[in-house]
Short mmCIF file of C-alpha atoms and ligand atoms in Angstrom, two decimals:
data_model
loop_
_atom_site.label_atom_id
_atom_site.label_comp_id
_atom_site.label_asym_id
_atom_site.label_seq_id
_atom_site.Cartn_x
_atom_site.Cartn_y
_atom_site.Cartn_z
CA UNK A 1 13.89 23.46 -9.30
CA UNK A 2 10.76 23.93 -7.55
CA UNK A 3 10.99 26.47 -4.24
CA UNK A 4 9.24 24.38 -1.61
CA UNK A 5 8.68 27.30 0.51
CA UNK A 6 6.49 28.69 -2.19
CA UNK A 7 4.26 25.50 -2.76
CA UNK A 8 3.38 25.96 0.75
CA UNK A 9 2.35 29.40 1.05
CA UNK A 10 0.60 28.78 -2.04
CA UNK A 11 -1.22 25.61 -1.07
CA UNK A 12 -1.88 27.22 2.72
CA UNK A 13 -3.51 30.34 1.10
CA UNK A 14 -5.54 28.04 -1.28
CA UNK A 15 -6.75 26.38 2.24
CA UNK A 16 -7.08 29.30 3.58
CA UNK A 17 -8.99 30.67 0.86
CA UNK A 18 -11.33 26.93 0.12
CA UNK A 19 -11.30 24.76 3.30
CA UNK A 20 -14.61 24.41 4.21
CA UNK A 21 -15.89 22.01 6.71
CA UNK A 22 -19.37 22.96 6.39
CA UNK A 23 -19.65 21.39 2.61
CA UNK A 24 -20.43 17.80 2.29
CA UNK A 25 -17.78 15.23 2.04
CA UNK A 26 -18.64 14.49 -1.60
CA UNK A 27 -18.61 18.61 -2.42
CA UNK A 28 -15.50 19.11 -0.51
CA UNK A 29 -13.41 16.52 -2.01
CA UNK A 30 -14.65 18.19 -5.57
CA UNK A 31 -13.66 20.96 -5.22
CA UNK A 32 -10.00 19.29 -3.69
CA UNK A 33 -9.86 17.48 -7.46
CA UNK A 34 -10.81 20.79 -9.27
CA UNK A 35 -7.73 22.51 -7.52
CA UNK A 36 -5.24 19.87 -8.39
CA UNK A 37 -3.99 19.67 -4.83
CA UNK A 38 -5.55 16.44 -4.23
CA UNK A 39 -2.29 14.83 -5.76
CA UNK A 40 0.16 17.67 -6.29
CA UNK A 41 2.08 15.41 -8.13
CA UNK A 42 0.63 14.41 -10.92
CA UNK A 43 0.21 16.22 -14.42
CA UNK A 44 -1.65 19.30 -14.54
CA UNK A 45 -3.62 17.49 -17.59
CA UNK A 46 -4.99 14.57 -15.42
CA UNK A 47 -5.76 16.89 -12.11
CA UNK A 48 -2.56 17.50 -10.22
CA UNK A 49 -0.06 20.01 -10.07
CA UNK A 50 3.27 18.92 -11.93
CA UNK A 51 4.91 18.86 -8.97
CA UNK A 52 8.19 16.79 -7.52
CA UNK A 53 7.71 14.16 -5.32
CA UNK A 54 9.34 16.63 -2.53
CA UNK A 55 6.31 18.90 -2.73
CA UNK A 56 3.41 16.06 -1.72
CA UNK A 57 5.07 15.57 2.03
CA UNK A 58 4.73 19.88 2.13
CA UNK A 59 1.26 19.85 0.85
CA UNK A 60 0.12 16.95 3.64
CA UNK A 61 1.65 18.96 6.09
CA UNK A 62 -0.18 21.88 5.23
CA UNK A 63 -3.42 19.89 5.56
CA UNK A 64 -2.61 18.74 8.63
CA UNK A 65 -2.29 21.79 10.04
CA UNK A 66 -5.29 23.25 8.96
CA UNK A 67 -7.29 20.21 9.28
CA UNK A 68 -8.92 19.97 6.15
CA UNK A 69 -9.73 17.07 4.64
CA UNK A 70 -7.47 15.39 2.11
CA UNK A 71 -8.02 12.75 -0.62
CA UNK A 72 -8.65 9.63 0.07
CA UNK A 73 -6.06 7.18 1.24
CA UNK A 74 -5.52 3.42 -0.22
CA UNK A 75 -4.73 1.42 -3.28
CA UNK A 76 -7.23 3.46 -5.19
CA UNK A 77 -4.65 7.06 -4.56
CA UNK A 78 -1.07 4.51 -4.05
CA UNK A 79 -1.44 2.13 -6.42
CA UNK A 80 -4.21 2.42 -9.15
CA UNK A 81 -3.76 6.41 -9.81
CA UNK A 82 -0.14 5.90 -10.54
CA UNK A 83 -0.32 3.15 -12.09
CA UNK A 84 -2.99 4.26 -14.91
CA UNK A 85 -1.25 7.36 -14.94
CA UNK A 86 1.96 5.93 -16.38
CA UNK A 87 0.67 2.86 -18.39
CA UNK A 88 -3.24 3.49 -19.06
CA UNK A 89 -4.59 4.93 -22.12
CA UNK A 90 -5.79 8.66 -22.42
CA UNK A 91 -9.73 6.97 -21.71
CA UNK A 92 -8.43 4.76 -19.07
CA UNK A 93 -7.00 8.00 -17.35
CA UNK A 94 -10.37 9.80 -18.21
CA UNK A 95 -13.08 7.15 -16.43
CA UNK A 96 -10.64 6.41 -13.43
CA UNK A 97 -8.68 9.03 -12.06
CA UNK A 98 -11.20 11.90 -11.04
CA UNK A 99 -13.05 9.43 -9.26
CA UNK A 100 -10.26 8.16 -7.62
CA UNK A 101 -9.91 11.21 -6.16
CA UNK A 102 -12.90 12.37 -5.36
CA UNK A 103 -13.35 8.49 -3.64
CA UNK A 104 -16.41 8.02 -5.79
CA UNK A 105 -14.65 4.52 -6.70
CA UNK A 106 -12.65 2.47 -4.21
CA UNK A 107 -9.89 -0.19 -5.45
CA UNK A 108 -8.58 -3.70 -4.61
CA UNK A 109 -5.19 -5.15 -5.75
CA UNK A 110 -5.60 -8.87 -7.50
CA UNK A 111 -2.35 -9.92 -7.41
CA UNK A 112 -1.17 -12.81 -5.53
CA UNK A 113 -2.93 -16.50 -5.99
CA UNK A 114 -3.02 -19.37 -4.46
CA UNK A 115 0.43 -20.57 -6.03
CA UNK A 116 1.79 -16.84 -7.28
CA UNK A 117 3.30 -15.25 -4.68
CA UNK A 118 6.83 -14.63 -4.47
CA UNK A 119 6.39 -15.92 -7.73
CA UNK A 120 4.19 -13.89 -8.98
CA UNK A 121 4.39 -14.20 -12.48
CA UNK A 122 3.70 -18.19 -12.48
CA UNK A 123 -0.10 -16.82 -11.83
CA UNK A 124 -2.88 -18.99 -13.63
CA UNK A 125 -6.13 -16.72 -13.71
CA UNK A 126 -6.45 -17.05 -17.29
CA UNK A 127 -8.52 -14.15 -19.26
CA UNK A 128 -9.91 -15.21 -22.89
CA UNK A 129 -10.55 -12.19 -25.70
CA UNK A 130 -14.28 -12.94 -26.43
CA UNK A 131 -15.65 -10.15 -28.99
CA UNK A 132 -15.32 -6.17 -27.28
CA UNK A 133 -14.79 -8.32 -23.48
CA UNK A 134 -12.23 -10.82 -21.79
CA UNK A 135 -13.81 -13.59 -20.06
CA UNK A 136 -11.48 -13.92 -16.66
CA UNK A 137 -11.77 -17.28 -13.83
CA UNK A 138 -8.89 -17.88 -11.53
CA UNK A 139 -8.59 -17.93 -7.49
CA UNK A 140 -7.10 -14.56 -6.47
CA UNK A 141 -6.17 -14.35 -2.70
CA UNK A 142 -5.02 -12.05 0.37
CA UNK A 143 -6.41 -9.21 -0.90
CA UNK A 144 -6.71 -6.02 1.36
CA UNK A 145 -10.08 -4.25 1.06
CA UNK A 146 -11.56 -6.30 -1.80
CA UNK A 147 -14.59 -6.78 0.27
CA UNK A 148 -15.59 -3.13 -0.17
CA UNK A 149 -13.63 -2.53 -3.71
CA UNK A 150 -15.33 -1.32 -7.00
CA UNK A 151 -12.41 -2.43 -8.93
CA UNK A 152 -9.41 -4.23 -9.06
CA UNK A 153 -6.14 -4.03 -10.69
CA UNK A 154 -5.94 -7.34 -11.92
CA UNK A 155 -3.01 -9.59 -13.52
CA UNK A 156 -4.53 -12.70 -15.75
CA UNK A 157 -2.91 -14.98 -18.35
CA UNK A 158 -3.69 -14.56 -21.74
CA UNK A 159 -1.09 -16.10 -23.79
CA UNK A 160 0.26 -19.56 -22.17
CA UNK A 161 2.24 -20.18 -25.24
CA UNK A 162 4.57 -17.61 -24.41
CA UNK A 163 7.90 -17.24 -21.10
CA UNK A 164 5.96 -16.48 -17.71
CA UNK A 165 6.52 -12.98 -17.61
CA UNK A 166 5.39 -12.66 -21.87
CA UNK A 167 2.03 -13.82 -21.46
CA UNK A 168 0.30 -11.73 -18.98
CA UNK A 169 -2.15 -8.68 -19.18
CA UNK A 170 -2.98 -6.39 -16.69
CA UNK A 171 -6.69 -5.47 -16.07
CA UNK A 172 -8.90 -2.99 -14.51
CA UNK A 173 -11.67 -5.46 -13.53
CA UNK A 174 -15.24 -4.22 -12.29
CA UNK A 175 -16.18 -6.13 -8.92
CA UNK A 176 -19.50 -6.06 -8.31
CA UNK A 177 -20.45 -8.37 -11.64
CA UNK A 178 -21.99 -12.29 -11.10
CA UNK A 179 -18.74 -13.39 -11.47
CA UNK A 180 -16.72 -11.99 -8.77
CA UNK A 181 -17.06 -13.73 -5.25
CA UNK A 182 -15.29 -12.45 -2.70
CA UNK A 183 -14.67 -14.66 0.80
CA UNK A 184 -13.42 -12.70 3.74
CA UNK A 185 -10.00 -14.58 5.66
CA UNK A 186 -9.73 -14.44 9.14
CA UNK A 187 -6.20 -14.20 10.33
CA UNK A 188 -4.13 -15.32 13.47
CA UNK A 189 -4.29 -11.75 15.13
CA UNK A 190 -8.47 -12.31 15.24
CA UNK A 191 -9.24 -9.72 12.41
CA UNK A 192 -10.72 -10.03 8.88
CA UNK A 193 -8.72 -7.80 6.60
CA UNK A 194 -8.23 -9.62 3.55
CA UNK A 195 -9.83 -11.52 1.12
CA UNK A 196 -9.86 -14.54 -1.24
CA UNK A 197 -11.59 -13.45 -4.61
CA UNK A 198 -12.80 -16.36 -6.60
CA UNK A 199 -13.28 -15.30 -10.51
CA UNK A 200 -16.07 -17.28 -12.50
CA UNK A 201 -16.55 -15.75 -16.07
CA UNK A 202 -16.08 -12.57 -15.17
CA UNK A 203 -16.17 -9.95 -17.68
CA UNK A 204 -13.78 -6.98 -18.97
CA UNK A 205 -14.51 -4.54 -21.12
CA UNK A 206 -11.45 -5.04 -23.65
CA UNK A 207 -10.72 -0.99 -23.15
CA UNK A 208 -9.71 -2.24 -19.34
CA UNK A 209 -6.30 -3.22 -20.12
CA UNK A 210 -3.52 -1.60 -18.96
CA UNK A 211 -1.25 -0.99 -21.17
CA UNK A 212 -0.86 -4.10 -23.97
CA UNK A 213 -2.49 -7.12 -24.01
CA UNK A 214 0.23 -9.53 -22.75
CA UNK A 215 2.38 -6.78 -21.60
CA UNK A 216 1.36 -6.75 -18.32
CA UNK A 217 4.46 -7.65 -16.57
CA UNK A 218 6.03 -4.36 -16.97
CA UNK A 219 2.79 -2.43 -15.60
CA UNK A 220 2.86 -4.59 -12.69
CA UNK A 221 6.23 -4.27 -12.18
CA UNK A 222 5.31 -0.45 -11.66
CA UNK A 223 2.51 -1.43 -9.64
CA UNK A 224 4.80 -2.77 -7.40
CA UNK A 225 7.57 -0.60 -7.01
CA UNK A 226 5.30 1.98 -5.76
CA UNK A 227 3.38 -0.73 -3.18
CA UNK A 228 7.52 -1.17 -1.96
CA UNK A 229 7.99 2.71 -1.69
CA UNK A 230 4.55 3.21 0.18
CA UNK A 231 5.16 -0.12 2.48
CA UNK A 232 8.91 0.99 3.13
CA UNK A 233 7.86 5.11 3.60
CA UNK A 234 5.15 4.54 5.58
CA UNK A 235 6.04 5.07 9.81
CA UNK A 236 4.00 4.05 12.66
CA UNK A 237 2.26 7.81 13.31
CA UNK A 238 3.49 7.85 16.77
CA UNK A 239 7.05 7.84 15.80
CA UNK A 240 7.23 11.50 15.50
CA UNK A 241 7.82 13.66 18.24
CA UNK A 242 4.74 14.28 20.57
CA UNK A 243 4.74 17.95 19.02
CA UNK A 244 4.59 16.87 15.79
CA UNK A 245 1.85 14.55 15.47
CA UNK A 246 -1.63 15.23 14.05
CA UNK A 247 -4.05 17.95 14.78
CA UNK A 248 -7.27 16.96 16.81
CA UNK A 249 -9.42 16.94 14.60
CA UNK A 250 -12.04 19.37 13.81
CA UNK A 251 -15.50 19.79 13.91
CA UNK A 252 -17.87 20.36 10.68
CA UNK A 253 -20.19 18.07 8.03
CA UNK A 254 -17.35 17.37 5.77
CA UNK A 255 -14.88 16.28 8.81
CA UNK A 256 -17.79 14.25 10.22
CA UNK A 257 -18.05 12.38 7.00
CA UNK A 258 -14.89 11.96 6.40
CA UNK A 259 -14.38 10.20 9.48
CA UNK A 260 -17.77 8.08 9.24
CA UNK A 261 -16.20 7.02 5.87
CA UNK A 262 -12.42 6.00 7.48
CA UNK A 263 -13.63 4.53 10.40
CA UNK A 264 -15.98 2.20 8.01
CA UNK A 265 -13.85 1.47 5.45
CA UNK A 266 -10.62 1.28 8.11
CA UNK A 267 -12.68 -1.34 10.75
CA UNK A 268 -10.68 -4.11 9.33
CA UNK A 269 -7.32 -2.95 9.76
CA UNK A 270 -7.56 -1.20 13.50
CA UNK A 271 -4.32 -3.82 13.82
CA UNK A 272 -2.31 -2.11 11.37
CA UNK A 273 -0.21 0.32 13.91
CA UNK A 274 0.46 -3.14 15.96
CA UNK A 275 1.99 -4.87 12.55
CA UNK A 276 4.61 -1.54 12.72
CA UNK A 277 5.55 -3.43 15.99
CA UNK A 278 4.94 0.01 17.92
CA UNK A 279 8.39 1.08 19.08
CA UNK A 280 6.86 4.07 20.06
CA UNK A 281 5.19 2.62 22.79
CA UNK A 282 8.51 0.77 24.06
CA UNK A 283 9.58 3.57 26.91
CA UNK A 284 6.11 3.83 28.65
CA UNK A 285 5.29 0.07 28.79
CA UNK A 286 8.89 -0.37 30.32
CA UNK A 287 8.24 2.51 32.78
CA UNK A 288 4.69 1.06 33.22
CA UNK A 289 6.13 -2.38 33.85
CA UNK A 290 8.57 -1.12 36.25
CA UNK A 291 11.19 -2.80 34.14
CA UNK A 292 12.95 0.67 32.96
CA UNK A 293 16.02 0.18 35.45
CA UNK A 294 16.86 -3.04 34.30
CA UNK A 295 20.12 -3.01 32.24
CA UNK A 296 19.14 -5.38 29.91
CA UNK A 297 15.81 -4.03 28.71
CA UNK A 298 17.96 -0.51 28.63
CA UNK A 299 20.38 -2.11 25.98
CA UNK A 300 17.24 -3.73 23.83
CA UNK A 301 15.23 -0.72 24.45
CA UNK A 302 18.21 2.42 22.91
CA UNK A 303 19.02 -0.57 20.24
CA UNK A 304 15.23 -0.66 18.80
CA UNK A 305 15.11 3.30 18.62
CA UNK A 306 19.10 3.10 17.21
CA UNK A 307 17.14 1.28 14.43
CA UNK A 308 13.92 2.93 14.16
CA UNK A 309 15.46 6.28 13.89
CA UNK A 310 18.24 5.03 11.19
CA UNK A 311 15.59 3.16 9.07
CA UNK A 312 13.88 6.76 9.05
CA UNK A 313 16.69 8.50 8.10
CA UNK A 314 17.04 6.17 5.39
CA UNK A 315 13.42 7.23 4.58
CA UNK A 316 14.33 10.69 4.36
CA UNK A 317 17.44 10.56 1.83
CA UNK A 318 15.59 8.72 0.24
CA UNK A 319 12.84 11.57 -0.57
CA UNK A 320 15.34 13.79 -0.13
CA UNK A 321 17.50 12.08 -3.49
CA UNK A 322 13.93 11.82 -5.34
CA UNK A 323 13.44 15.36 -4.96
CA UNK A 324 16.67 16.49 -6.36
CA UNK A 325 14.93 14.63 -9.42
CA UNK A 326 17.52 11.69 -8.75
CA UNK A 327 16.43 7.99 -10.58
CA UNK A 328 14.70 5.27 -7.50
CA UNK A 329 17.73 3.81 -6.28
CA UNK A 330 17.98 0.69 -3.76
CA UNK A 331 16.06 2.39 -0.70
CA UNK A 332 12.63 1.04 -1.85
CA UNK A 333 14.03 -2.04 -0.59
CA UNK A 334 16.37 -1.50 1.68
CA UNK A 335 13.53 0.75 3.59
CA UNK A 336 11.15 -2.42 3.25
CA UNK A 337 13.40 -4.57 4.69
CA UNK A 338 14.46 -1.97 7.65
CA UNK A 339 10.97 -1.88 8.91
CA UNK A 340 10.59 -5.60 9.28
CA UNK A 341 13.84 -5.63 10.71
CA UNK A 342 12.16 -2.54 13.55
CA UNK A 343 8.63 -4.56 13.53
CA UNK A 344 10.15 -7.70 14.75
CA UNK A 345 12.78 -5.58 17.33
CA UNK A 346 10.24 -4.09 18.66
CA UNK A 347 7.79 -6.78 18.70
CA UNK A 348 11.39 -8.40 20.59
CA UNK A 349 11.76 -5.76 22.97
CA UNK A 350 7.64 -5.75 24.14
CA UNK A 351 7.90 -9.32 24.80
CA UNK A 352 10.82 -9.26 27.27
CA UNK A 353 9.14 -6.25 29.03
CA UNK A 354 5.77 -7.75 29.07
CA UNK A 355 6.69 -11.53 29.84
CA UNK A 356 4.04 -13.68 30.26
CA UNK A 357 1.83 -10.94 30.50
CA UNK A 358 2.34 -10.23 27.18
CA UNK A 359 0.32 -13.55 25.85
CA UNK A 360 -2.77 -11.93 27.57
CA UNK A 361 -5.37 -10.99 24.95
CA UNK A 362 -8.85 -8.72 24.89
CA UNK A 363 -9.86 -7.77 28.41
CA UNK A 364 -7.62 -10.15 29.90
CA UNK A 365 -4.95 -7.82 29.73
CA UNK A 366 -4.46 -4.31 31.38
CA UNK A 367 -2.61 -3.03 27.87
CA UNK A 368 -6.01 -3.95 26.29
CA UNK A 369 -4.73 -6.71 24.11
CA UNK A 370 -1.86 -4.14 22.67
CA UNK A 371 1.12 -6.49 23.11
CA UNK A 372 0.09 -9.47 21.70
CA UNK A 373 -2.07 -8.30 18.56
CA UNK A 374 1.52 -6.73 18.07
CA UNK A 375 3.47 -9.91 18.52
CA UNK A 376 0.89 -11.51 16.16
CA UNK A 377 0.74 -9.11 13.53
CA UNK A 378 4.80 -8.46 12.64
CA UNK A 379 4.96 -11.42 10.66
CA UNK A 380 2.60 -9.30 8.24
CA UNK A 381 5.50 -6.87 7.30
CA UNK A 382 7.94 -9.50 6.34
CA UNK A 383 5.17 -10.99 3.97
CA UNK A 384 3.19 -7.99 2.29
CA UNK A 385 4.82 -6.62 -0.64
CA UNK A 386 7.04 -8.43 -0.97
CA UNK A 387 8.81 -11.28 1.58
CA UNK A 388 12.22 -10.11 3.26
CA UNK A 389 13.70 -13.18 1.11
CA UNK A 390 12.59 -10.99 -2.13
CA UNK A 391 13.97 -8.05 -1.34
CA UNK A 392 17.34 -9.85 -0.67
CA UNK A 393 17.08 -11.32 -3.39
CA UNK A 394 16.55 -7.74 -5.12
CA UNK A 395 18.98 -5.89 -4.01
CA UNK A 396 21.41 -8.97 -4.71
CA UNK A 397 20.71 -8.54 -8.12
CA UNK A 398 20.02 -5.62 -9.27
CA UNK A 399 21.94 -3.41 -6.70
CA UNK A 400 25.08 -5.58 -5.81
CA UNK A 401 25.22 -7.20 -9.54
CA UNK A 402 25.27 -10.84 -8.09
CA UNK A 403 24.69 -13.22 -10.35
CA UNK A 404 21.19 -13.62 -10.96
CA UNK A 405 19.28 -16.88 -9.25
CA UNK A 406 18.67 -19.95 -11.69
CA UNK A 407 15.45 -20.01 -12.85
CA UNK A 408 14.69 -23.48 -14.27
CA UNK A 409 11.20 -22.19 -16.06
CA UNK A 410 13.50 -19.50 -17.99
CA UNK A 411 12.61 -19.35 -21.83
CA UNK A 412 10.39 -22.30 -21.41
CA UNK A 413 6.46 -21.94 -22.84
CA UNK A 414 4.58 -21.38 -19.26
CA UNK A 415 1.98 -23.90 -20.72
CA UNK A 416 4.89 -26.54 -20.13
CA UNK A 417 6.28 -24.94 -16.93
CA UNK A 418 5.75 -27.66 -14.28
CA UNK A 419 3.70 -26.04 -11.68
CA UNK A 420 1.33 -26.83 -8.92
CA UNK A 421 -2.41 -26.32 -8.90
C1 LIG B 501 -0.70 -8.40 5.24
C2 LIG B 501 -0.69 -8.86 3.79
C3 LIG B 501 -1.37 -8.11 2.84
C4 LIG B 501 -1.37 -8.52 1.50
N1 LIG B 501 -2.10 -7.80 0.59
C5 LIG B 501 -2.18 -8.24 -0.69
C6 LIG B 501 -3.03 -7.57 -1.64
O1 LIG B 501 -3.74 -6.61 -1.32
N2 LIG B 501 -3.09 -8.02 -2.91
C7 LIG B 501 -2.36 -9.11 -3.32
O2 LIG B 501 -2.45 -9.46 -4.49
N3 LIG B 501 -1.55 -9.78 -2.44
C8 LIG B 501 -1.45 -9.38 -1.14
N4 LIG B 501 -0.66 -10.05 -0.23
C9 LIG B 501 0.07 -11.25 -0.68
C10 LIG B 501 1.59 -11.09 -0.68
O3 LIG B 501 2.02 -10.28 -1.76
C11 LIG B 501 2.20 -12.51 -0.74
O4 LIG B 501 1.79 -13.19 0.44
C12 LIG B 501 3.71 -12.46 -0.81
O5 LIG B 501 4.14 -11.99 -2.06
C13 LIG B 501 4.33 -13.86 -0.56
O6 LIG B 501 3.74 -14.84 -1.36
P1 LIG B 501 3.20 -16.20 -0.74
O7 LIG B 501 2.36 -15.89 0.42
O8 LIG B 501 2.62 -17.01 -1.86
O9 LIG B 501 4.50 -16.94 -0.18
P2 LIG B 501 5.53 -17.80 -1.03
O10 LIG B 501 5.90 -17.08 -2.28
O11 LIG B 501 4.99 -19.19 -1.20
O12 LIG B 501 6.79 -17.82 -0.08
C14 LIG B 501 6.90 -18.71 1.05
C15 LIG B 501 8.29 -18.52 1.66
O13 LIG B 501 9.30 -18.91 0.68
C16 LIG B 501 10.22 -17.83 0.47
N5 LIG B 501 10.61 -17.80 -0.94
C17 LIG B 501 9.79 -17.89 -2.01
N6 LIG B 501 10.51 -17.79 -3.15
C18 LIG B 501 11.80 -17.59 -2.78
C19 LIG B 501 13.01 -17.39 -3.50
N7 LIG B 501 13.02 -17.37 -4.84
N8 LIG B 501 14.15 -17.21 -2.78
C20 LIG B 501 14.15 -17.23 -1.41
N9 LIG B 501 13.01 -17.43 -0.69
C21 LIG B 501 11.87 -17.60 -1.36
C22 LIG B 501 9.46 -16.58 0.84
O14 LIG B 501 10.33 -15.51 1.18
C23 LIG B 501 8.62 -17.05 2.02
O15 LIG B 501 9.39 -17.02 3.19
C24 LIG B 501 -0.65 -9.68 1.11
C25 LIG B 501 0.04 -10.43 2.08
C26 LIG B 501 0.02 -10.04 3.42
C27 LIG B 501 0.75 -10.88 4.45
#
């Protein structure tokens, strides 16, 4: 078993020994994806460090505390990385992941459509082999950061003559082609995170499948169980203890980058601590309000952190069982479910302490507009990923061994599957 102590001296001596703000973004994250502790976890062969899962929270505390750079966040690092990593051919794994890490290339998830959602494997985007390319058209939709994306991880039809889940393929599609429109959405909280992406002939390169042609369901189904773990894992920053949380940060050409290139590419989701519901911020808004003597907002107040602190802890066996090497067990979405369950406490517990002030929006409001992009943007938990319904309907099944829900499209051709659209 691996000695976590050791993996960080060992990565704080390589930081020690490398971190250099002074280097250029580009130069910096380099020589990150040369040392393999970019992503500790994956194989040595494809640029990480063959390390447990355990070892990648040790390593991103060590860069936090010396405030060096690390790789960069988002679907490319969560979801595309992994995903290639376990289904993708050895070429796949050679054009992608290095520039993954090194954020040369950015990535977009085309998942959901129109009428594929919970669903998801009714989708209709149909891709057609056509000589060394697949010709793809389809309406893809809600998806985060495909306005700046190179690629997407895309799921397209290509046999209709087969079950749903039989016929699908899983693609890495280049985005900036003719054939690839994407249409910003604005949404109720006022932002513009997410996207429709409208499909037109676009082409493939027939090396851009993942895994078989047709046998995308199974990638996905990766693809998503890591989007659960990273959705369910993830805590509002300010959760931790004021001593805990992260560095200021420093000074340098490589920091300054760094944070040119988050603040641009994170613009669109400023509203994504709100969505979290903020139960951090419960205590100070009730002591701000004058409303932290009341024995009601008391009660609501110890019950949201009763809940925010157990969904945590859940977190943390969690990790705690993956790092003893233990198989994913039910936390994925039990975790998922136990932060919309906090989100929507705590987006509760704000509105009784704001009242009506809590309706007020932009400069209207002394809180800046806090409370009600957060009461606006909770409903976003229960949905992305995965709805709350799904995850019941998960652990139903596959956890408590409930007899499975009827599916009326089961065995049938999907060409003959009565569907909308
Ligand atoms: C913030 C956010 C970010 C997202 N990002 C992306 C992204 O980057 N890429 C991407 O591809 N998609 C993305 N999505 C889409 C997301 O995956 C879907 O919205 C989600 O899977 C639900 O699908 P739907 O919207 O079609 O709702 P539907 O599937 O139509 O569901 C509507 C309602 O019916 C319920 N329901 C449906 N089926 C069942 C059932 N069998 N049993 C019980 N209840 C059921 C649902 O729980 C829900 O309450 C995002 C969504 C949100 C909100």
């Amino acid at each position: 078993m691996t000695d976590l102590t050791e993996v960080r001296a060992e990565v704080a001596a390589w930081l020690t020994q490398a971190w250099d703000p002074e280097l250029s973004l580009a130069q910096w994250r380099a020589r990150l994806a040369d040392s393999g502790w970019a992503c500790p976890t994956w194989p040595r062969e494809w640029g990480g460090r063959g390390l447990p899962a355990a070892a990648a929270a040790v390593v991103a505390q060590e860069f936090e505390r010396s405030g060096a750079v690390p790789a960069p966040e988002g679907v490319g690092m969560n979801l595309a990385g992994p995903t290639i990593l376990e289904h993708g051919s050895d070429e796949l794994k050679r054009r992608f992941l290095r520039p993954t890490v090194t954020g040369q290339i950015s990535w977009c998830q085309l998942f959901s459509e129109p009428g594929a959602g919970s669903d998801l494997a009714g989708l209709q985007a149909r891709a057609q082999r056509d000589g060394g390319e697949f010709i793809v058209s389809g309406q893809k939709v809600w998806n985060t950061s495909a306005h700046h994306a190179d690629f997407g991880l895309l799921l397209a039809r290509t046999d209709w003559d087969v079950p749903k889940h039989r016929g699908i393929s899983y693609f890495v599609l280049p985005m900036r082609q003719a054939g690839v429109e994407v249409r910003p959405l604005r949404q109720m909280n006022g932002h513009a995170s997410f996207n429709e992406v409208f499909l037109d002939r676009a082409r493939i390169p027939a090396g851009n499948v993942i895994g078989d042609v047709d046998g995308g369901w199974t990638v996905a189904l990766a693809t998503l169980a890591h989007e659960r773990r990273l959705a369910a894992f993830s805590r509002p920053p300010a959760l931790r203890p004021p001593a805990l949380r992260r560095a200021p940060p420093g000074t340098g050409r490589a920091v300054r980058e760094a944070a040119a290139e988050s603040e641009r590419a994170m613009a669109p989701y400023r509203w994504y601590p709100q969505r979290a519901g903020r139960p951090d911020l419960v205590i100070e808004r009730a002591v701000a309000a004058g409303r932290h003597a009341d024995p009601l907002v008391r009660q609501e107040i110890v019950k949201l952190i009763t809940l925010a602190w157990s969904a945590r802890w859940t977190a943390q066996r969690a990790a705690a069982a993956r790092a003893l090497g233990r198989p994913p067990g039910p936390e994925g979405s039990v975790a998922k479910l136990a932060s919309s369950n906090v989100a929507r406490a705590a987006a509760r517990v704000h509105a009784l302490i704001a009242g009506p002030a809590g309706l007020l929006a932009g400069p209207d409001d002394p809180s800046g507009g806090t409370i009600s992009e957060i009461l606006l943007s909770v409903p976003a938990v229960s949905i992305a990923g995965g709805t709350d319904q799904i995850q019941r309907t998960i652990l139903g099944e596959r956890i408590l061994g409930l007899p499975r829900e009827p599916a009326a499209d089961a065995g049938v051709p999907f060409r003959d599957v009565r569907r909308s659209g």
